[in-house]
mmCIF file of C-alpha atoms and ligand atoms in Angstrom:
data_model
loop_
_atom_site.group_PDB
_atom_site.id
_atom_site.type_symbol
_atom_site.label_atom_id
_atom_site.label_comp_id
_atom_site.label_asym_id
_atom_site.label_seq_id
_atom_site.Cartn_x
_atom_site.Cartn_y
_atom_site.Cartn_z
ATOM 1 C CA MET J 18 70.417 44.650 -23.217
ATOM 2 C CA ILE J 19 70.282 42.504 -26.332
ATOM 3 C CA ARG J 20 73.866 41.362 -25.728
ATOM 4 C CA VAL J 21 72.961 40.094 -22.270
ATOM 5 C CA LEU J 22 69.969 38.259 -23.724
ATOM 6 C CA HIS J 23 72.117 36.728 -26.438
ATOM 7 C CA GLN J 24 74.597 35.446 -23.878
ATOM 8 C CA GLU J 25 71.727 33.831 -22.011
ATOM 9 C CA ILE J 26 70.468 32.234 -25.222
ATOM 10 C CA VAL J 27 73.891 30.849 -26.129
ATOM 11 C CA ASN J 28 74.173 29.157 -22.731
ATOM 12 C CA CYS J 29 70.690 27.594 -22.764
ATOM 13 C CA ARG J 30 70.257 23.809 -22.326
ATOM 14 C CA ARG J 31 66.528 23.731 -21.672
ATOM 15 C CA CYS J 32 65.509 21.220 -24.373
ATOM 16 C CA PRO J 33 67.272 17.851 -23.872
ATOM 17 C CA ARG J 34 66.485 16.485 -27.339
ATOM 18 C CA LEU J 35 67.767 19.603 -29.101
ATOM 19 C CA VAL J 36 70.853 19.910 -26.913
ATOM 20 C CA ALA J 37 71.755 16.304 -27.728
ATOM 21 C CA PHE J 38 71.108 16.793 -31.440
ATOM 22 C CA ARG J 39 72.971 20.086 -31.884
ATOM 23 C CA GLU J 40 76.001 18.650 -30.088
ATOM 24 C CA ARG J 41 75.916 15.374 -32.011
ATOM 25 C CA VAL J 42 75.822 17.245 -35.339
ATOM 26 C CA ALA J 43 78.736 19.368 -34.131
ATOM 27 C CA ARG J 44 80.720 16.268 -33.163
ATOM 28 C CA GLU J 45 79.999 14.193 -36.246
ATOM 29 C CA LYS J 46 80.166 17.068 -38.793
ATOM 30 C CA ARG J 47 79.559 16.946 -42.516
ATOM 31 C CA ALA J 48 82.552 15.577 -44.415
ATOM 32 C CA ALA J 49 83.111 18.862 -46.260
ATOM 33 C CA TYR J 50 83.550 20.661 -42.929
ATOM 34 C CA ARG J 51 85.426 17.968 -41.005
ATOM 35 C CA HIS J 52 88.398 20.240 -40.357
ATOM 36 C CA GLN J 53 86.246 23.062 -39.008
ATOM 37 C CA GLY J 54 85.022 23.631 -35.480
ATOM 38 C CA TYR J 55 81.254 23.624 -35.188
ATOM 39 C CA TRP J 56 79.370 26.107 -33.014
ATOM 40 C CA GLY J 57 76.982 23.440 -31.689
ATOM 41 C CA ARG J 58 75.106 25.831 -29.393
ATOM 42 C CA PRO J 59 71.958 27.962 -29.556
ATOM 43 C CA VAL J 60 72.087 30.713 -32.162
ATOM 44 C CA PRO J 61 70.979 34.245 -31.230
ATOM 45 C CA GLY J 62 69.597 36.788 -33.670
ATOM 46 C CA PHE J 63 71.866 38.956 -35.788
ATOM 47 C CA GLY J 64 71.643 42.382 -37.339
ATOM 48 C CA ASP J 65 70.894 46.016 -36.731
ATOM 49 C CA ALA J 66 69.593 46.557 -33.188
ATOM 50 C CA LYS J 67 67.773 49.644 -34.515
ATOM 51 C CA ALA J 68 66.128 47.723 -37.340
ATOM 52 C CA ARG J 69 62.555 48.376 -38.397
ATOM 53 C CA ILE J 70 62.387 45.087 -40.309
ATOM 54 C CA VAL J 71 62.765 41.759 -38.526
ATOM 55 C CA VAL J 72 63.137 38.594 -40.592
ATOM 56 C CA VAL J 73 61.812 35.587 -38.688
ATOM 57 C CA GLY J 74 62.995 32.151 -39.819
ATOM 58 C CA LEU J 75 62.448 28.786 -38.163
ATOM 59 C CA ALA J 76 65.633 27.393 -36.566
ATOM 60 C CA PRO J 77 69.378 27.109 -37.275
ATOM 61 C CA GLY J 78 70.515 24.886 -40.114
ATOM 62 C CA ALA J 79 72.461 21.789 -39.066
ATOM 63 C CA HIS J 80 75.572 22.646 -41.087
ATOM 64 C CA GLY J 81 74.804 26.342 -41.532
ATOM 65 C CA ALA J 82 74.137 28.342 -38.369
ATOM 66 C CA ASN J 83 74.797 25.347 -36.105
ATOM 67 C CA ARG J 84 78.264 25.240 -37.668
ATOM 68 C CA THR J 85 79.067 28.953 -37.974
ATOM 69 C CA GLY J 86 77.158 30.328 -34.971
ATOM 70 C CA ARG J 87 75.383 33.042 -36.953
ATOM 71 C CA ILE J 88 71.834 32.807 -38.146
ATOM 72 C CA PHE J 89 71.380 31.790 -41.815
ATOM 73 C CA THR J 90 75.144 31.775 -42.290
ATOM 74 C CA GLY J 91 77.041 29.059 -44.121
ATOM 75 C CA ASP J 92 74.308 27.273 -46.060
ATOM 76 C CA ARG J 93 72.173 27.627 -49.194
ATOM 77 C CA SER J 94 69.251 29.223 -47.358
ATOM 78 C CA GLY J 95 71.543 31.945 -46.112
ATOM 79 C CA GLU J 96 73.099 32.455 -49.531
ATOM 80 C CA PHE J 97 69.638 33.147 -50.913
ATOM 81 C CA LEU J 98 68.602 35.400 -48.027
ATOM 82 C CA TYR J 99 71.728 37.530 -47.678
ATOM 83 C CA ALA J 100 72.049 37.966 -51.438
ATOM 84 C CA ALA J 101 68.482 39.276 -51.526
ATOM 85 C CA LEU J 102 69.124 41.607 -48.585
ATOM 86 C CA HIS J 103 72.226 42.883 -50.338
ATOM 87 C CA ARG J 104 70.295 43.554 -53.569
ATOM 88 C CA ARG J 105 67.924 45.733 -51.539
ATOM 89 C CA GLY J 106 70.729 47.585 -49.757
ATOM 90 C CA LEU J 107 70.026 45.946 -46.395
ATOM 91 C CA ALA J 108 73.197 43.845 -46.180
ATOM 92 C CA SER J 109 76.772 45.016 -46.680
ATOM 93 C CA GLN J 110 77.720 42.005 -48.813
ATOM 94 C CA PRO J 111 75.943 39.216 -50.673
ATOM 95 C CA HIS J 112 77.763 36.249 -49.157
ATOM 96 C CA ALA J 113 77.568 35.067 -45.545
ATOM 97 C CA VAL J 114 80.175 32.461 -44.694
ATOM 98 C CA GLY J 115 81.093 32.936 -41.035
ATOM 99 C CA ARG J 116 80.773 35.147 -37.958
ATOM 100 C CA ASP J 117 83.919 37.049 -38.913
ATOM 101 C CA ASP J 118 83.100 37.639 -42.586
ATOM 102 C CA GLY J 119 82.478 41.362 -42.102
ATOM 103 C CA MET J 120 78.742 41.225 -42.765
ATOM 104 C CA SER J 121 76.662 44.050 -41.400
ATOM 105 C CA LEU J 122 72.956 44.668 -41.778
ATOM 106 C CA SER J 123 71.167 47.980 -42.018
ATOM 107 C CA ASP J 124 67.577 48.392 -40.811
ATOM 108 C CA VAL J 125 67.087 44.645 -40.679
ATOM 109 C CA PHE J 126 67.511 42.041 -37.954
ATOM 110 C CA ILE J 127 67.304 38.289 -38.499
ATOM 111 C CA THR J 128 66.102 35.873 -35.883
ATOM 112 C CA CYS J 129 64.179 32.643 -35.362
ATOM 113 C CA PRO J 130 61.752 31.292 -32.777
ATOM 114 C CA VAL J 131 63.785 28.120 -32.096
ATOM 115 C CA ARG J 132 67.499 28.626 -31.387
ATOM 116 C CA CYS J 133 68.774 25.076 -31.630
ATOM 117 C CA VAL J 134 68.816 22.941 -34.741
ATOM 118 C CA PRO J 135 65.970 20.394 -34.579
ATOM 119 C CA PRO J 136 66.100 16.931 -36.194
ATOM 120 C CA ASP J 137 64.460 17.086 -39.639
ATOM 121 C CA ASN J 138 63.867 20.816 -39.110
ATOM 122 C CA ARG J 139 60.903 19.920 -36.934
ATOM 123 C CA PRO J 140 60.873 21.318 -33.431
ATOM 124 C CA SER J 141 58.174 19.905 -31.177
ATOM 125 C CA PRO J 142 55.433 22.177 -29.807
ATOM 126 C CA THR J 143 57.071 21.816 -26.378
ATOM 127 C CA GLU J 144 60.428 22.968 -27.752
ATOM 128 C CA ILE J 145 58.864 25.923 -29.558
ATOM 129 C CA ALA J 146 57.110 26.907 -26.341
ATOM 130 C CA ALA J 147 60.325 26.545 -24.324
ATOM 131 C CA CYS J 148 62.186 28.897 -26.661
ATOM 132 C CA ALA J 149 59.347 31.412 -27.083
ATOM 133 C CA PRO J 150 60.388 33.672 -24.179
ATOM 134 C CA PHE J 151 63.718 34.319 -25.921
ATOM 135 C CA PHE J 152 61.871 35.280 -29.094
ATOM 136 C CA THR J 153 59.593 37.701 -27.279
ATOM 137 C CA ARG J 154 62.404 39.251 -25.250
ATOM 138 C CA GLU J 155 64.454 39.778 -28.401
ATOM 139 C CA LEU J 156 61.544 41.393 -30.247
ATOM 140 C CA LEU J 157 60.875 43.660 -27.280
ATOM 141 C CA ALA J 158 64.536 44.686 -27.257
ATOM 142 C CA LEU J 159 64.241 45.724 -30.914
ATOM 143 C CA ARG J 160 62.441 48.906 -30.027
ATOM 144 C CA ARG J 161 62.203 50.306 -33.549
ATOM 145 C CA ALA J 162 60.869 47.099 -35.122
ATOM 146 C CA ARG J 163 57.682 47.637 -37.095
ATOM 147 C CA VAL J 164 57.639 44.963 -39.824
ATOM 148 C CA LEU J 165 57.958 41.262 -39.062
ATOM 149 C CA LEU J 166 58.728 39.216 -42.164
ATOM 150 C CA ALA J 167 57.893 35.611 -41.333
ATOM 151 C CA LEU J 168 59.580 32.978 -43.470
ATOM 152 C CA GLY J 169 57.165 30.060 -43.503
ATOM 153 C CA ALA J 170 54.189 28.995 -41.447
ATOM 154 C CA ILE J 171 56.098 28.254 -38.225
ATOM 155 C CA GLY J 172 57.679 31.704 -38.176
ATOM 156 C CA TRP J 173 54.263 33.210 -38.935
ATOM 157 C CA LYS J 174 52.640 31.337 -36.048
ATOM 158 C CA ALA J 175 55.514 32.270 -33.730
ATOM 159 C CA CYS J 176 54.872 35.945 -34.493
ATOM 160 C CA LEU J 177 51.135 35.596 -33.835
ATOM 161 C CA ASP J 178 51.876 33.745 -30.587
ATOM 162 C CA HIS J 179 54.249 36.544 -29.612
ATOM 163 C CA PHE J 180 51.526 39.147 -30.135
ATOM 164 C CA ALA J 181 49.081 37.036 -28.127
ATOM 165 C CA ARG J 182 51.583 36.771 -25.254
ATOM 166 C CA GLU J 183 51.985 40.527 -25.323
ATOM 167 C CA ASP J 184 48.200 41.097 -25.292
ATOM 168 C CA GLN J 185 48.233 42.642 -28.728
ATOM 169 C CA PRO J 186 44.837 42.062 -30.328
ATOM 170 C CA VAL J 187 45.134 39.414 -33.045
ATOM 171 C CA HIS J 188 42.307 39.003 -35.548
ATOM 172 C CA LYS J 189 39.954 36.067 -35.065
ATOM 173 C CA PRO J 190 40.061 33.703 -36.772
ATOM 174 C CA ARG J 191 43.807 33.978 -36.781
ATOM 175 C CA PRO J 192 45.297 35.216 -40.066
ATOM 176 C CA VAL J 193 46.441 32.293 -42.193
ATOM 177 C CA PHE J 194 50.007 32.124 -43.503
ATOM 178 C CA ALA J 195 50.516 32.601 -47.233
ATOM 179 C CA HIS J 196 53.272 33.977 -49.398
ATOM 180 C CA GLY J 197 52.560 37.703 -49.590
ATOM 181 C CA ALA J 198 50.033 37.630 -46.732
ATOM 182 C CA GLU J 199 49.973 40.845 -44.761
ATOM 183 C CA VAL J 200 48.222 41.764 -41.547
ATOM 184 C CA THR J 201 48.435 44.769 -39.240
ATOM 185 C CA ILE J 202 48.650 44.026 -35.520
ATOM 186 C CA GLY J 203 48.967 47.055 -33.292
ATOM 187 C CA HIS J 204 51.767 49.157 -34.731
ATOM 188 C CA PHE J 205 53.332 46.147 -36.469
ATOM 189 C CA VAL J 206 52.763 44.698 -39.900
ATOM 190 C CA LEU J 207 53.248 40.956 -40.205
ATOM 191 C CA LEU J 208 54.290 39.860 -43.696
ATOM 192 C CA GLY J 209 54.498 36.278 -44.907
ATOM 193 C CA SER J 210 56.938 34.717 -47.354
ATOM 194 C CA TYR J 211 57.766 31.180 -48.295
ATOM 195 C CA HIS J 212 60.852 30.092 -46.400
ATOM 196 C CA VAL J 213 64.197 30.574 -48.164
ATOM 197 C CA SER J 214 64.974 26.864 -47.765
ATOM 198 C CA GLN J 215 66.570 24.948 -50.612
ATOM 199 C CA GLN J 216 63.381 22.923 -50.825
ATOM 200 C CA ASN J 217 61.599 26.099 -51.961
ATOM 201 C CA THR J 218 64.336 27.943 -53.826
ATOM 202 C CA GLN J 219 65.597 24.978 -55.843
ATOM 203 C CA THR J 220 62.113 23.967 -56.946
ATOM 204 C CA GLY J 221 61.153 27.477 -58.018
ATOM 205 C CA ARG J 222 58.455 27.757 -55.381
ATOM 206 C CA LEU J 223 60.324 30.821 -54.151
ATOM 207 C CA THR J 224 62.308 32.726 -56.767
ATOM 208 C CA PRO J 225 64.663 35.664 -56.200
ATOM 209 C CA ALA J 226 62.125 37.915 -57.927
ATOM 210 C CA MET J 227 59.346 36.775 -55.585
ATOM 211 C CA PHE J 228 61.488 37.367 -52.526
ATOM 212 C CA ASP J 229 62.730 40.717 -53.833
ATOM 213 C CA ALA J 230 59.097 41.809 -54.132
ATOM 214 C CA VAL J 231 58.385 40.842 -50.528
ATOM 215 C CA LEU J 232 61.467 42.703 -49.322
ATOM 216 C CA LYS J 233 60.441 45.744 -51.354
ATOM 217 C CA ARG J 234 57.064 45.659 -49.628
ATOM 218 C CA ALA J 235 58.720 45.307 -46.204
ATOM 219 C CA ILE J 236 60.941 48.320 -46.898
ATOM 220 C CA SER J 237 57.974 50.343 -48.056
ATOM 221 C CA LEU J 238 55.971 49.479 -44.939
ATOM 222 C CA ALA J 239 58.926 50.252 -42.679
ATOM 223 C CA ALA J 240 59.354 53.643 -44.334
ATOM 224 C CA ARG J 241 55.738 54.460 -43.481
ATOM 225 C CA SER J 242 56.364 53.821 -39.814
ATOM 226 C CA PRO J 243 59.183 56.135 -38.876
ATOM 227 C CA VAL J 244 60.004 56.161 -35.200
ATOM 228 C CA ASP J 245 62.758 57.996 -33.437
ATOM 229 C CA THR J 246 63.312 55.915 -30.320
HETATM 230 S S1 SF4 C 4 65.653 25.560 -28.397
HETATM 231 FE FE1 SF4 C 4 65.704 27.431 -27.155
HETATM 232 S S2 SF4 C 4 64.909 26.823 -25.126
HETATM 233 FE FE2 SF4 C 4 65.503 24.940 -26.215
HETATM 234 S S3 SF4 C 4 67.646 24.533 -25.585
HETATM 235 FE FE3 SF4 C 4 67.713 25.716 -27.493
HETATM 236 S S4 SF4 C 4 67.867 27.853 -26.818
HETATM 237 FE FE4 SF4 C 4 67.169 26.663 -25.060
#
């Protein structure tokens, strides 16, 4: 089921601005990658389809996932994320360089609410809304998911919007994003973390130790919610 959804995602051209941008980036390329083919299409989620933990980012990186075709793969954000997952035993290797690098994830799935790279990392509300059905369908396909780890405020809001679409009671006023924020919604726990972007990791706003602590909490919460579907 998730494979069919992912094929649909990869073929999507619903947002004209994002289609034009992702393809322009893929044509023009960064100098360091000029001899490589760019993916230049929407990027589906990646990981263990039986995962209890779902990491929710924002959108593909221009020269990361938009180049390699796998979420958080091929850029500094991904280096930080996959290394952390590997330290916690959730990823088979610390480095993610391409779709054929042999990476596998255990009990974790990585996705994002916007599948095409947006200019300046800023999707419009219309674009987020256009892509939201893919996000919800993917989460519904992850039947064992119990912990959503939102990287940044947009991922956090996308998760809350997902719960609202699915008629899951969300607290009012809506829970506010913060690093380490935690809220239970139905049988899910939504956790917040600063995004693993270079802007945060190179300034020390998000350190490996801080992210390791969030992942430890996610693992602990997932272990409390065993399901056998
Ligand atoms: S952002 Fe989502 S809805 Fe828009 S073109 Fe990309 S895949 Fe389609």
